Short mmCIF file of C-alpha atoms in Angstrom, two decimals:
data_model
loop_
_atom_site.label_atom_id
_atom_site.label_comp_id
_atom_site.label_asym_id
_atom_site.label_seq_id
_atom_site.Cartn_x
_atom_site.Cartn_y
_atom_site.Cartn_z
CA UNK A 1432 19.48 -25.71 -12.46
CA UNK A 1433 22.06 -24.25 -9.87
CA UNK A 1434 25.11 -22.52 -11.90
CA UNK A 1435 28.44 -23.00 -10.32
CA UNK A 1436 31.55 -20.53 -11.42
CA UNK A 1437 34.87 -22.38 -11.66
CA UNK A 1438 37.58 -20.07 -10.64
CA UNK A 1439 41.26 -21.51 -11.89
CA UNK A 1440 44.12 -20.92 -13.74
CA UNK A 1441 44.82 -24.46 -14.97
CA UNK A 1442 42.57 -25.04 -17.80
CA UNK A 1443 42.92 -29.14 -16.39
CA UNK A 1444 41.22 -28.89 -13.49
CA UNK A 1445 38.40 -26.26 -14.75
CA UNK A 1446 37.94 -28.90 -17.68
CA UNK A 1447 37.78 -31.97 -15.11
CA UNK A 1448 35.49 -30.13 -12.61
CA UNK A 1449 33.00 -28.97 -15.69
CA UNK A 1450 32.84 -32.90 -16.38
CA UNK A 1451 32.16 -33.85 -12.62
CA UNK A 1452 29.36 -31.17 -12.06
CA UNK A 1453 27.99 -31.81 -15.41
CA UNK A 1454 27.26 -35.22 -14.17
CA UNK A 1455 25.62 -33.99 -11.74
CA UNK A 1456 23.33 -31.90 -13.41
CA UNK A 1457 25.14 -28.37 -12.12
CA UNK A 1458 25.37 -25.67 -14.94
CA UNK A 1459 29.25 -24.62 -14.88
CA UNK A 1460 31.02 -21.41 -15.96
CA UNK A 1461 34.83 -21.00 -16.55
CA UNK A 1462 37.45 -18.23 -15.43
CA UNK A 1463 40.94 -18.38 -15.81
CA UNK A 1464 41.86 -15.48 -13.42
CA UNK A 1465 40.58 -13.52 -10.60
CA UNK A 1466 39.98 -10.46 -13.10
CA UNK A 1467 38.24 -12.12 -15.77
CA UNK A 1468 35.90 -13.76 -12.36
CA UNK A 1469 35.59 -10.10 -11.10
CA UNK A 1470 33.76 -9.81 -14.06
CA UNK A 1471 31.64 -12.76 -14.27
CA UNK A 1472 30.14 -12.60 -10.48
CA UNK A 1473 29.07 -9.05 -11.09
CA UNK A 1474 26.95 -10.16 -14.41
CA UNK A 1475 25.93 -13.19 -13.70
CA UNK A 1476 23.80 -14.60 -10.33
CA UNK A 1477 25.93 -17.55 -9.62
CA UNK A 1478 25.36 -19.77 -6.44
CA UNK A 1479 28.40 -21.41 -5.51
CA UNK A 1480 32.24 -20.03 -6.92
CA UNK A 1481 34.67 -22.98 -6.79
CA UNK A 1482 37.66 -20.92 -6.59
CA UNK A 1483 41.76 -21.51 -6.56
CA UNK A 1484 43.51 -19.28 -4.42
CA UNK A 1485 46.86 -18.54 -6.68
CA UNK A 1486 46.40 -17.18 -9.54
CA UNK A 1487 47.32 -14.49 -11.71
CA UNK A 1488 45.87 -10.65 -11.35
CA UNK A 1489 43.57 -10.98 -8.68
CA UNK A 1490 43.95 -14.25 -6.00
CA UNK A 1491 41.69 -16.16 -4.86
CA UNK A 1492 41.05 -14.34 -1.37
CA UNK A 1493 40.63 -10.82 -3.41
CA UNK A 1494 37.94 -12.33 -5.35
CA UNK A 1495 36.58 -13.47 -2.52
CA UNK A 1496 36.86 -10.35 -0.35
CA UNK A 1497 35.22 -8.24 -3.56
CA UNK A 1498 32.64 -10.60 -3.61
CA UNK A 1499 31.27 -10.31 0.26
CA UNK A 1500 32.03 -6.59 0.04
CA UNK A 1501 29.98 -5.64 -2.80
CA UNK A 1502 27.39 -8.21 -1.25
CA UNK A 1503 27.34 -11.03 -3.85
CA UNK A 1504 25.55 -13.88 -2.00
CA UNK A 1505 27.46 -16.53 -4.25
CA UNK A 1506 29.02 -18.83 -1.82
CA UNK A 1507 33.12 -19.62 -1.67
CA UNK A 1508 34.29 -22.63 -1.83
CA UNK A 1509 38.29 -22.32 -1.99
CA UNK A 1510 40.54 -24.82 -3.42
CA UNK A 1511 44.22 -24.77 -3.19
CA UNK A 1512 47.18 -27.00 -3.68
CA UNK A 1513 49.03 -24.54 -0.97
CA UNK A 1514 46.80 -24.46 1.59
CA UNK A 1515 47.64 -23.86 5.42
CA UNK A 1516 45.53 -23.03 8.85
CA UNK A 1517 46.19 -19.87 8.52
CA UNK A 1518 44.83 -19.54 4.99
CA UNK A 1519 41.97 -21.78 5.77
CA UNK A 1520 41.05 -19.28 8.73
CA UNK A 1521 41.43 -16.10 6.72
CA UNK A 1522 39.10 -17.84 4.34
CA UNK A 1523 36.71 -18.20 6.90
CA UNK A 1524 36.88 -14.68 8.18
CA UNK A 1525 36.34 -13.28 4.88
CA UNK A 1526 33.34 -14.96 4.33
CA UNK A 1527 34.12 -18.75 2.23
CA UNK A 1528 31.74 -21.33 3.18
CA UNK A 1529 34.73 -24.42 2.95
CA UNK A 1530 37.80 -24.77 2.07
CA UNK A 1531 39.51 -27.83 0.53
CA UNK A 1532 42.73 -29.24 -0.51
CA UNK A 1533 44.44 -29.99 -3.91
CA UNK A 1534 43.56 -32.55 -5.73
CA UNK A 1535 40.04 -32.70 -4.08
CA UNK A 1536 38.49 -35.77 -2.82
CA UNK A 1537 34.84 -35.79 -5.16
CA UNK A 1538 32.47 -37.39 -1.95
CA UNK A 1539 34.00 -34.07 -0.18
CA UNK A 1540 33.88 -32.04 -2.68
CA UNK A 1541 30.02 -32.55 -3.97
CA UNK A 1542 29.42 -33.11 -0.13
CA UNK A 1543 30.79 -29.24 0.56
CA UNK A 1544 28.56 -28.07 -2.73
CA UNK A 1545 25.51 -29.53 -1.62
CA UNK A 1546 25.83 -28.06 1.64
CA UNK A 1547 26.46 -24.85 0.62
CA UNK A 1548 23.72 -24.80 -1.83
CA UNK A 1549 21.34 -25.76 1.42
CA UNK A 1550 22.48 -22.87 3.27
CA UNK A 1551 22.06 -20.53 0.62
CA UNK A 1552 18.29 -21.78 0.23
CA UNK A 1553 18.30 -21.72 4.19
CA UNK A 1554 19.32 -18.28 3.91
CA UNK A 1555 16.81 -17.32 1.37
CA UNK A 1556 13.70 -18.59 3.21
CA UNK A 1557 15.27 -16.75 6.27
CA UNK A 1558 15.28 -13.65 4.80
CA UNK A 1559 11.75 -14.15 3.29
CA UNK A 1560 10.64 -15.07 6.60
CA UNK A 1561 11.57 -12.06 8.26
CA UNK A 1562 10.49 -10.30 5.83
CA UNK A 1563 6.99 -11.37 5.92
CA UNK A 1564 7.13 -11.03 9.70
CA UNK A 1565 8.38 -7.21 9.25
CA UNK A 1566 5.15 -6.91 6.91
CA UNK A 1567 3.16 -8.57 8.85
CA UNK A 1568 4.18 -6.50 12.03
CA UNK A 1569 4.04 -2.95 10.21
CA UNK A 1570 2.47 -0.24 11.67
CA UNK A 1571 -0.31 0.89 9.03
CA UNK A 1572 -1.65 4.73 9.13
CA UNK A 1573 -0.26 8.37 8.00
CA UNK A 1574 -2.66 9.42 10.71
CA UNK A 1575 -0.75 12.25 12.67
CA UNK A 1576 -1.53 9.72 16.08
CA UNK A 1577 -0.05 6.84 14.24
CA UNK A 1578 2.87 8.92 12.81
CA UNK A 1579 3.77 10.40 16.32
CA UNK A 1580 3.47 6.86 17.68
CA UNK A 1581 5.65 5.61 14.59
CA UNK A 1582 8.01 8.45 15.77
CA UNK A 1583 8.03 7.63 19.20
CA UNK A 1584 9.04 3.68 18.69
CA UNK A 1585 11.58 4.94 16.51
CA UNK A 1586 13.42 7.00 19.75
CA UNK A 1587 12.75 4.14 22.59
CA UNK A 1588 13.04 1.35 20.70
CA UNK A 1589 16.98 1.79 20.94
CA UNK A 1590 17.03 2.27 24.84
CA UNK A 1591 17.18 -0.25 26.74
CA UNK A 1592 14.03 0.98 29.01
CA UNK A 1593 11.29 -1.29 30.16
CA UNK A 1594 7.89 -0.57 28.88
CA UNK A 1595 4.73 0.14 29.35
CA UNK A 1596 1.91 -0.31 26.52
CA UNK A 1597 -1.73 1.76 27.59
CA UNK A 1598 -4.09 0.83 24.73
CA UNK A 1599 -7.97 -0.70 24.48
CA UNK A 1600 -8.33 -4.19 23.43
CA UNK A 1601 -7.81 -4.72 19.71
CA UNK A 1602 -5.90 -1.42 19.29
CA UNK A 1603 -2.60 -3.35 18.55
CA UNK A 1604 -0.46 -3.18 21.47
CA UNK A 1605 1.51 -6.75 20.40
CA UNK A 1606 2.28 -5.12 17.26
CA UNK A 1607 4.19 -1.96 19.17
CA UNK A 1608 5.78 -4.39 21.26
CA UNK A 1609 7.01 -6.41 18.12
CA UNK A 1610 8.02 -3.15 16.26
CA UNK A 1611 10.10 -2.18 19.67
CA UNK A 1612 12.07 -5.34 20.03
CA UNK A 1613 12.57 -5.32 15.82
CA UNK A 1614 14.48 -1.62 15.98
CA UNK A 1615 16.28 -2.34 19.12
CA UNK A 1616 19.98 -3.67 19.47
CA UNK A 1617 18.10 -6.72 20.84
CA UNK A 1618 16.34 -7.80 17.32
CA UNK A 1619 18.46 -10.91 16.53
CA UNK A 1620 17.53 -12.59 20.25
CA UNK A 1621 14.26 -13.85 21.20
CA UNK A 1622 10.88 -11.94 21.47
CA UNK A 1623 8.72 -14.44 23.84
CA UNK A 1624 5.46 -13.06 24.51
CA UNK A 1625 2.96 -14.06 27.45
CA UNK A 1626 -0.56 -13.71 27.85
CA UNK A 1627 -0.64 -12.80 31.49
CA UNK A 1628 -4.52 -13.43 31.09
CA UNK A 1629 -4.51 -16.69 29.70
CA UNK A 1630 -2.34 -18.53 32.10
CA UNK A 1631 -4.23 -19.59 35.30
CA UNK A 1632 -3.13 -17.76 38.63
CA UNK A 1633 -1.43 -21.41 39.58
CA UNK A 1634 0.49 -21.54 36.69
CA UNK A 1635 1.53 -18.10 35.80
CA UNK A 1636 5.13 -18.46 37.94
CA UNK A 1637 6.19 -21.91 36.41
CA UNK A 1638 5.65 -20.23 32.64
CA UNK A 1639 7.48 -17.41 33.66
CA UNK A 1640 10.43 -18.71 35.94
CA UNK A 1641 10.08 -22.15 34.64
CA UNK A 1642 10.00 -25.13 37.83
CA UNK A 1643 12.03 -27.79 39.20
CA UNK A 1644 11.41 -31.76 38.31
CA UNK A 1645 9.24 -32.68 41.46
CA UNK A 1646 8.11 -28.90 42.20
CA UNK A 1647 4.70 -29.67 42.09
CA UNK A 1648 2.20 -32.78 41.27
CA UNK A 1649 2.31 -31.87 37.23
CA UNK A 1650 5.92 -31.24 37.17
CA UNK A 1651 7.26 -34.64 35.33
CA UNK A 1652 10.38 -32.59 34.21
CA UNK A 1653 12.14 -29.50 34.29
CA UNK A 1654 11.36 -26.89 32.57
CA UNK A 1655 12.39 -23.16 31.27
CA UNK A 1656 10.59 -20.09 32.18
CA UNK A 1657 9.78 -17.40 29.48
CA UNK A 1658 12.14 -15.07 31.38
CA UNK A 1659 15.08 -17.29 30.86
CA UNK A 1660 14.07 -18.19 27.01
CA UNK A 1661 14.07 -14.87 26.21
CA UNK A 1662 17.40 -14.46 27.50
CA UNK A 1663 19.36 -11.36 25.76
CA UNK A 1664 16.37 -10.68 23.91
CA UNK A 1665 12.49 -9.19 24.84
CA UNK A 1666 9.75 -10.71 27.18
CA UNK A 1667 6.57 -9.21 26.11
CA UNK A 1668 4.12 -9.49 29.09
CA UNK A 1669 0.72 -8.94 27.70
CA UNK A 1670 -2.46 -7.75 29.92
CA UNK A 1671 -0.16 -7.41 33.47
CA UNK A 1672 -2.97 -5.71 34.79
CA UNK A 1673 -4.42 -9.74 35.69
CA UNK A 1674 -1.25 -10.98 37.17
CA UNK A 1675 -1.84 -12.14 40.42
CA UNK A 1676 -0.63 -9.92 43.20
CA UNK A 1677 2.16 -12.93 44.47
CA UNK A 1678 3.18 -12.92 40.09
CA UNK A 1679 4.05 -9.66 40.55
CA UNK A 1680 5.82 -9.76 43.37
CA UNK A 1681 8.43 -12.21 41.77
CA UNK A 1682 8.37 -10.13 38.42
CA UNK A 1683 9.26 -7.05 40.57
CA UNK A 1684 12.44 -8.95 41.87
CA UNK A 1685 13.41 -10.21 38.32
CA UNK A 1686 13.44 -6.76 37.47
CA UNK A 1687 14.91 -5.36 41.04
CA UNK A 1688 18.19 -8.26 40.60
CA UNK A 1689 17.99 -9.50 37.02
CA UNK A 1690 17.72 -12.36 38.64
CA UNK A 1691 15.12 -15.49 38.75
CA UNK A 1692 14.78 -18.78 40.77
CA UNK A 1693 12.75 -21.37 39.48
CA UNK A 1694 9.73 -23.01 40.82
CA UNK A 1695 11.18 -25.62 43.55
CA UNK A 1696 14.83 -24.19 42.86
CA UNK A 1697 17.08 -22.66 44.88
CA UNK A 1698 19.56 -21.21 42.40
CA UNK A 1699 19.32 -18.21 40.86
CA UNK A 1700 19.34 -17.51 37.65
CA UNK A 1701 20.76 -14.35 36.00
CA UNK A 1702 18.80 -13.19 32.75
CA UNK A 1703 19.37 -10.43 30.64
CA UNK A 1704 15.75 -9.46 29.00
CA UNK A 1705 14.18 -6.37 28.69
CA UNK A 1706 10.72 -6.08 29.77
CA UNK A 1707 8.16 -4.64 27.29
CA UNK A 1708 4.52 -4.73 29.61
CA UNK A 1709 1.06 -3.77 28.13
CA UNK A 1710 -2.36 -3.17 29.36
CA UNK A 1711 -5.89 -2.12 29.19
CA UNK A 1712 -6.62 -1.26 32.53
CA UNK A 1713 -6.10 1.88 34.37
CA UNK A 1714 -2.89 0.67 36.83
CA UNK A 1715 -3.35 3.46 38.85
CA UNK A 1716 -7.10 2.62 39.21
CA UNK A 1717 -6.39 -1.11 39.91
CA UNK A 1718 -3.43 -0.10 42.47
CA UNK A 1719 -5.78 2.39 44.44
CA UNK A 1720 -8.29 -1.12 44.52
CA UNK A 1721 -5.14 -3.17 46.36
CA UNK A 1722 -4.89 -5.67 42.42
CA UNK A 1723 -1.79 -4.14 41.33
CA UNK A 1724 1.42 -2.85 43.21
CA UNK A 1725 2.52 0.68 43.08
CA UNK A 1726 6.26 -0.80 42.97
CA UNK A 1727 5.82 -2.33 39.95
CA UNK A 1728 3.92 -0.21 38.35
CA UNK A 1729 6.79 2.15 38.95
CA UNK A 1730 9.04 -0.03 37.13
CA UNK A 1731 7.13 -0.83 34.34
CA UNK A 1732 6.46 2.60 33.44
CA UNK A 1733 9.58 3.75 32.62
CA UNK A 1734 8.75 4.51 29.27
CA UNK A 1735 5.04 4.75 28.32
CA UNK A 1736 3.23 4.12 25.33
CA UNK A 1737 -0.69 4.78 24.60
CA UNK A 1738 -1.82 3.14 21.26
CA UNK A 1739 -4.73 5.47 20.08
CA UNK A 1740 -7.98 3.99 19.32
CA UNK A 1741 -9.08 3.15 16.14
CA UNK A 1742 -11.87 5.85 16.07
CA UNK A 1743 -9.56 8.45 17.21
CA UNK A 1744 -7.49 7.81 13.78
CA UNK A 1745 -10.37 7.28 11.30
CA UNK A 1746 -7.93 8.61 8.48
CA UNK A 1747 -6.32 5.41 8.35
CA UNK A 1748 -9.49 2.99 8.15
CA UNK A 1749 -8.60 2.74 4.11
CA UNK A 1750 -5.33 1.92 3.93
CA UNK A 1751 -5.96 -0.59 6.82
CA UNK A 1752 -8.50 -2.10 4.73
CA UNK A 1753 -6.40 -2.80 1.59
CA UNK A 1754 -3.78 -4.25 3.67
CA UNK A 1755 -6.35 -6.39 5.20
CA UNK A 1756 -7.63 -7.98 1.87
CA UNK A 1757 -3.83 -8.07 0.79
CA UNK A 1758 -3.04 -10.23 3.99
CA UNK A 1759 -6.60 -12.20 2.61
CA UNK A 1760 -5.82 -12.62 -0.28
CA UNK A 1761 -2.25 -14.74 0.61
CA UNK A 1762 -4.03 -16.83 3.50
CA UNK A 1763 -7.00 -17.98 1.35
CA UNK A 1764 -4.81 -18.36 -1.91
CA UNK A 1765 -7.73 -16.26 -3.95
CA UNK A 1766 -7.58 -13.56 -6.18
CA UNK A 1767 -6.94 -10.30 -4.84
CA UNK A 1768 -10.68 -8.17 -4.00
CA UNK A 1769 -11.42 -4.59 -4.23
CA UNK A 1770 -13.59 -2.39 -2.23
CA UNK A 1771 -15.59 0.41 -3.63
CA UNK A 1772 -15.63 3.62 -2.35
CA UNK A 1773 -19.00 4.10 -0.96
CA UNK A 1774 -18.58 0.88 0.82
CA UNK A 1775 -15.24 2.15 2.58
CA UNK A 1776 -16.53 5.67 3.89
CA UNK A 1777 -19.02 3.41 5.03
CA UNK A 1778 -16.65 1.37 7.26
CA UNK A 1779 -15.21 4.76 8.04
CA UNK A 1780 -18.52 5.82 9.49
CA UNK A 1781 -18.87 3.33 11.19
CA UNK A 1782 -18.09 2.92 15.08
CA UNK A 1783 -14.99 0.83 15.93
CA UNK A 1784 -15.14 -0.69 19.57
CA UNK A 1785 -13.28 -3.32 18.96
CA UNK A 1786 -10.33 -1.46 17.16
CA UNK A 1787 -8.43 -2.76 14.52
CA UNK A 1788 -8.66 -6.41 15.54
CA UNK A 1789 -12.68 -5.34 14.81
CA UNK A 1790 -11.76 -4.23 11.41
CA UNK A 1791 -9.81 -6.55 10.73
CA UNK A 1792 -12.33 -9.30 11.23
CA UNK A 1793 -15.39 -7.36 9.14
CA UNK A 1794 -12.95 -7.13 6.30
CA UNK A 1795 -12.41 -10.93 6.52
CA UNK A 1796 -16.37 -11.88 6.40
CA UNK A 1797 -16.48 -9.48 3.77
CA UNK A 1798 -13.98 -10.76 1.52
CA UNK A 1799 -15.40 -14.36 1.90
CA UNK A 1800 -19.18 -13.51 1.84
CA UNK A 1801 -18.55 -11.17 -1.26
CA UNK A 1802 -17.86 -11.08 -5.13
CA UNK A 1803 -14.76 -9.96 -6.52
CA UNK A 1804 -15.73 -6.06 -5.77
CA UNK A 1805 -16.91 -5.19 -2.00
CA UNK A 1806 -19.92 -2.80 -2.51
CA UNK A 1807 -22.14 -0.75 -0.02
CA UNK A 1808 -24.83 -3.33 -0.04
CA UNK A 1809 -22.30 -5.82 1.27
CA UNK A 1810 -21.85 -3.94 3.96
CA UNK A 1811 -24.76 -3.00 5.14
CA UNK A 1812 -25.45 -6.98 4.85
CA UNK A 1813 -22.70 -8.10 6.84
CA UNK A 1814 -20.34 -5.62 8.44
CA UNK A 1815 -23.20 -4.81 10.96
CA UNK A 1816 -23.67 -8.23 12.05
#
């Protein structure tokens, strides 16, 4: 049941607004001043304050300024019979989710209430989200590669720089990207990735610069390029090393001008993205074989990152694995699993070609193929398969 604090110094309208909410089915608490409210939001986890503005001791915008600056998430809705603009705006500034005249209208009022009790839950998941996403992008190891890498992020991260990821396949070069963009100034605006691999040659200009009703036989409508979508925030461009040669050369301009033209357009478009590239090819290699220009290469590798392989940081294999069946654990809604020791030097022993992403799947057909406890004998069964 959502509790609701009544803020007022006329014991009439706290009584009538207990009776409306209580029909409702709202769980009400009563103050008769901003002091004796002080006191209540800082003991009790309430999710809307109705709240006068005039009243003895404290006001109504105190309260309301003590609340946001002590970071009570309770959300404001003031009510005054001497209301203005100006108060209204101040409200708003400090942090009140409405505000609403003397006597209030009760469709507005409950509207307002229900509203604000959506946003707060919108909030919540929010912040859950993101913070599953943080977990879920977290950079697992206290090996001294993974620390020095940790350590490096940490400095370029709040440059604006483009970069370039070196790393094998599997090694986790979207998740350095990710951890980039989430420490930089740019972490509130979009982080659009693009397999560079995965788009045919054809198409790989129209999902970057987006194209122009008409441009082509498949182009029913316009539509916006990665580049422009991630606008103000990061465009991760993963495995450059197979963008076609004539790709490049229109990537090397966005970078050159900031600026991009759609396919079949003729205006351009300014964007404001930083560039985060990755790769596991040798670029130099590739350039001295004419499938990769020096230019860009040049541009990309302003700031260079090499993600070690997993079998050059073998220290972290067991705290990767008990993330791993963590992670499991959640997706298959099933009881958490343990793995016994001899069974994790033996994954530690092992050799990891595939990297982490290799890992990562053994663990998986472990934890479904096996009983509560992962044991040697389970892996010799089926992490060798």
């Amino acid at each position: 049941m959502h509790k609701i604090l009544i803020i007022d110094d006329e014991k009439s309208i706290r009584l009538a607004l207990k009776e409306i909410l209580k029909a409702e089915n709202y769980k009400t608490d009563e103050a008769a001043d901003g002091e004796q409210a002080i006191a209540m939001l800082q003991n009790t986890d309430y999710d809307i304050a109705l709240c006068d503005i005039k009243m003895p001791k404290y006001d109504g915008m105190e309260v309301l300024q003590f609340a946001k600056t002590e970071g009570i998430s309770t959300a404001f809705i003031m009510i005054t019979a001497h209301g203005n603009i100006e108060q209204a705006v101040e409200a708003t500034k400090l942090g009140a989710f409405d505000f609403i005249q003397k006597p209030p209208d009760l469709n507005r009022l409950l509207l307002s209430i229900r509203n604000a009790l959506e946003n707060k839950t919108l909030k919540t998941e929010t912040s859950y989200l993101k913070q599953k996403i943080n977990y879920n992008i977290e950079i697992v190891g206290e090996s001294a590669a993974i620390l020095e890498l940790k350590e490096y992020i940490s400095k370029i991260a709040l440059s604006d720089a483009k970069v370039l990821i070196e790393g094998q396949n599997g090694t986790g070069k979207e998740l350095v990207a990710r951890q980039i963009h989430a420490q930089s100034k740019r972490s509130k605006h979009p982080f659009i990735e693009v397999n560079c691999a995965a788009i045919p040659n054809e198409l790989i200009e129209s999902e970057l610069f987006g194209h122009e009703k008409g441009a082509f036989t498949s182009a029913i409508k316009n539509r916006t390029g990665k580049f422009e979508m991630a606008d103000n925030g990061t465009i991760f461009l993963d495995e450059i090393g197979d963008m076609s040669l004539n790709a490049q050369a229109k990537v090397l301009r966005a970078l050159q001008e900031r600026k991009i033209t759609k396919v079949g357009g003729e205006k351009d478009i300014e964007v404001n993205t930083r560039v985060i590239a990755a790769t596991n090819k040798d670029l130099k290699k590739e350039i001295q074989n004419g499938n990769f220009r020096e230019d860009l290469y040049h541009r990309l590798s302003v700031l260079v990152v090499k993600v070690p392989p997993l079998d050059d940081r073998k220290k972290d294999i067991p705290l990767l694995i008990k993330k791993f069946l963590k992670d499991l654990s959640g997706e298959y809604k099933n009881k958490p699993k343990q793995m016994d020791e001899d069974a994790i030097k033996m994954l530690i022993n092992k050799n990891w070609p595939g990297n982490v992403r290799e890992l990562r799947n053994v663990v998986e057909r472990l934890f479904i193929m096996s009983g509560d406890t992962i044991s040697k004998d389970d892996c010799i069964r089926y992490a060798y398969k």
